[in-house]
mmCIF file of C-alpha atoms in Angstrom:
data_model
loop_
_atom_site.group_PDB
_atom_site.id
_atom_site.type_symbol
_atom_site.label_atom_id
_atom_site.label_comp_id
_atom_site.label_asym_id
_atom_site.label_seq_id
_atom_site.Cartn_x
_atom_site.Cartn_y
_atom_site.Cartn_z
ATOM 1 C CA UNK A 1 -28.661 9.178 9.140
ATOM 2 C CA UNK A 2 -25.523 10.993 7.459
ATOM 3 C CA UNK A 3 -25.917 14.477 6.505
ATOM 4 C CA UNK A 4 -25.213 15.984 3.214
ATOM 5 C CA UNK A 5 -22.208 17.763 4.374
ATOM 6 C CA UNK A 6 -20.915 14.426 5.947
ATOM 7 C CA UNK A 7 -21.203 12.752 2.621
ATOM 8 C CA UNK A 8 -19.566 15.498 0.655
ATOM 9 C CA UNK A 9 -16.689 15.454 3.270
ATOM 10 C CA UNK A 10 -16.356 11.742 2.785
ATOM 11 C CA UNK A 11 -16.043 12.034 -0.888
ATOM 12 C CA UNK A 12 -13.513 14.900 -0.483
ATOM 13 C CA UNK A 13 -11.464 12.280 1.842
ATOM 14 C CA UNK A 14 -11.833 9.698 -0.573
ATOM 15 C CA UNK A 15 -10.631 12.012 -3.185
ATOM 16 C CA UNK A 16 -7.730 12.999 -0.954
ATOM 17 C CA UNK A 17 -6.897 9.487 -0.165
ATOM 18 C CA UNK A 18 -6.671 8.441 -3.990
ATOM 19 C CA UNK A 19 -4.593 11.302 -4.856
ATOM 20 C CA UNK A 20 -1.932 10.419 -2.247
ATOM 21 C CA UNK A 21 -2.024 6.530 -2.884
ATOM 22 C CA UNK A 22 0.721 4.857 -4.964
ATOM 23 C CA UNK A 23 1.070 1.551 -6.724
ATOM 24 C CA UNK A 24 -1.728 -0.447 -8.007
ATOM 25 C CA UNK A 25 -4.205 1.761 -6.413
ATOM 26 C CA UNK A 26 -2.693 4.972 -8.214
ATOM 27 C CA UNK A 27 -2.866 3.298 -11.403
ATOM 28 C CA UNK A 28 -6.440 1.994 -10.916
ATOM 29 C CA UNK A 29 -7.620 5.351 -10.112
ATOM 30 C CA UNK A 30 -5.819 6.774 -13.234
ATOM 31 C CA UNK A 31 -9.040 6.164 -15.098
ATOM 32 C CA UNK A 32 -10.857 9.072 -16.854
ATOM 33 C CA UNK A 33 -14.372 8.597 -16.264
ATOM 34 C CA UNK A 34 -17.566 10.267 -15.471
ATOM 35 C CA UNK A 35 -18.831 9.332 -11.947
ATOM 36 C CA UNK A 36 -21.981 9.675 -10.025
ATOM 37 C CA UNK A 37 -22.698 8.609 -6.496
ATOM 38 C CA UNK A 38 -26.466 8.359 -5.582
ATOM 39 C CA UNK A 39 -27.171 8.790 -1.875
ATOM 40 C CA UNK A 40 -30.451 7.056 -1.668
ATOM 41 C CA UNK A 41 -31.602 8.080 1.651
ATOM 42 C CA UNK A 42 -30.915 11.688 1.149
ATOM 43 C CA UNK A 43 -32.431 11.827 -2.526
ATOM 44 C CA UNK A 44 -29.245 13.299 -3.675
ATOM 45 C CA UNK A 45 -26.677 12.535 -6.443
ATOM 46 C CA UNK A 46 -22.946 13.634 -6.448
ATOM 47 C CA UNK A 47 -21.324 13.860 -9.963
ATOM 48 C CA UNK A 48 -17.778 14.034 -10.860
ATOM 49 C CA UNK A 49 -15.061 12.893 -12.699
ATOM 50 C CA UNK A 50 -12.334 10.294 -11.841
ATOM 51 C CA UNK A 51 -9.316 11.665 -13.508
ATOM 52 C CA UNK A 52 -5.818 12.173 -12.718
ATOM 53 C CA UNK A 53 -5.910 9.490 -9.966
ATOM 54 C CA UNK A 54 -8.552 11.476 -8.057
ATOM 55 C CA UNK A 55 -12.287 12.433 -8.088
ATOM 56 C CA UNK A 56 -12.475 16.013 -9.377
ATOM 57 C CA UNK A 57 -15.305 18.562 -9.983
ATOM 58 C CA UNK A 58 -17.702 17.201 -7.599
ATOM 59 C CA UNK A 59 -21.069 18.936 -7.619
ATOM 60 C CA UNK A 60 -24.409 17.617 -6.115
ATOM 61 C CA UNK A 61 -27.955 17.657 -7.592
ATOM 62 C CA UNK A 62 -31.322 16.542 -6.047
ATOM 63 C CA UNK A 63 -32.629 13.414 -7.010
ATOM 64 C CA UNK A 64 -31.386 10.647 -9.407
ATOM 65 C CA UNK A 65 -28.515 11.581 -11.817
ATOM 66 C CA UNK A 66 -29.371 13.586 -14.687
ATOM 67 C CA UNK A 67 -27.483 11.673 -17.027
ATOM 68 C CA UNK A 68 -25.820 8.216 -16.961
ATOM 69 C CA UNK A 69 -22.276 8.335 -15.788
ATOM 70 C CA UNK A 70 -19.635 5.741 -16.985
ATOM 71 C CA UNK A 71 -19.122 4.628 -13.060
ATOM 72 C CA UNK A 72 -22.300 4.558 -11.100
ATOM 73 C CA UNK A 73 -22.598 4.027 -7.451
ATOM 74 C CA UNK A 74 -25.556 4.115 -5.130
ATOM 75 C CA UNK A 75 -25.839 3.608 -1.394
ATOM 76 C CA UNK A 76 -27.091 5.151 1.773
ATOM 77 C CA UNK A 77 -25.038 7.979 3.262
ATOM 78 C CA UNK A 78 -24.160 6.196 6.282
ATOM 79 C CA UNK A 79 -22.701 3.445 4.162
ATOM 80 C CA UNK A 80 -20.613 6.047 2.183
ATOM 81 C CA UNK A 81 -19.178 7.547 5.329
ATOM 82 C CA UNK A 82 -18.496 4.066 6.782
ATOM 83 C CA UNK A 83 -16.803 2.890 3.522
ATOM 84 C CA UNK A 84 -14.508 5.992 3.353
ATOM 85 C CA UNK A 85 -13.551 5.698 7.043
ATOM 86 C CA UNK A 86 -12.789 1.924 6.682
ATOM 87 C CA UNK A 87 -15.521 0.583 8.965
ATOM 88 C CA UNK A 88 -17.268 -1.090 6.109
ATOM 89 C CA UNK A 89 -15.867 -3.627 3.704
ATOM 90 C CA UNK A 90 -16.774 -2.668 0.132
ATOM 91 C CA UNK A 91 -16.881 -6.345 -0.981
ATOM 92 C CA UNK A 92 -19.334 -7.430 1.731
ATOM 93 C CA UNK A 93 -21.531 -4.333 1.181
ATOM 94 C CA UNK A 94 -21.566 -4.831 -2.543
ATOM 95 C CA UNK A 95 -22.436 -8.586 -2.099
ATOM 96 C CA UNK A 96 -25.309 -7.841 0.167
ATOM 97 C CA UNK A 97 -26.727 -5.225 -1.976
ATOM 98 C CA UNK A 98 -26.051 -2.288 0.343
ATOM 99 C CA UNK A 99 -23.851 -0.714 -2.341
ATOM 100 C CA UNK A 100 -24.684 -0.814 -5.937
ATOM 101 C CA UNK A 101 -21.750 -0.408 -8.416
ATOM 102 C CA UNK A 102 -22.664 -0.092 -12.132
ATOM 103 C CA UNK A 103 -19.757 0.070 -14.714
ATOM 104 C CA UNK A 104 -18.379 -1.405 -17.828
ATOM 105 C CA UNK A 105 -16.499 -4.809 -17.296
ATOM 106 C CA UNK A 106 -13.278 -3.204 -18.157
ATOM 107 C CA UNK A 107 -13.641 -0.468 -15.648
ATOM 108 C CA UNK A 108 -14.680 -3.091 -12.993
ATOM 109 C CA UNK A 109 -11.689 -5.172 -13.560
ATOM 110 C CA UNK A 110 -9.428 -1.910 -12.996
ATOM 111 C CA UNK A 111 -11.232 -0.727 -9.987
ATOM 112 C CA UNK A 112 -11.191 -3.786 -8.094
ATOM 113 C CA UNK A 113 -7.861 -2.684 -6.639
ATOM 114 C CA UNK A 114 -9.473 0.590 -5.315
ATOM 115 C CA UNK A 115 -12.362 -1.607 -3.859
#
């Protein structure tokens, strides 16, 4: 089971990867939206903002998210670490229910390049 520190490091790495991306990935990450990532097995939610092509102002709170973010992810810590490392395919994980993603249809269409 991934630790809280490993999950935070994975989110930091994802933010770094997004900020150095270019082309379609960079434009998809250029949304300005609130973001939550619930780590189910650690009963923790990371909150932040997708803005300027990166994930910014990341904090964590125990339990479920205190408010409904515009883009909401939910998964086990191991799955977050594996996704960021490239060891888990997002589409397959999402299709099998290992990863849940909730957002408006418009945001989902823009995010498909990232995922």
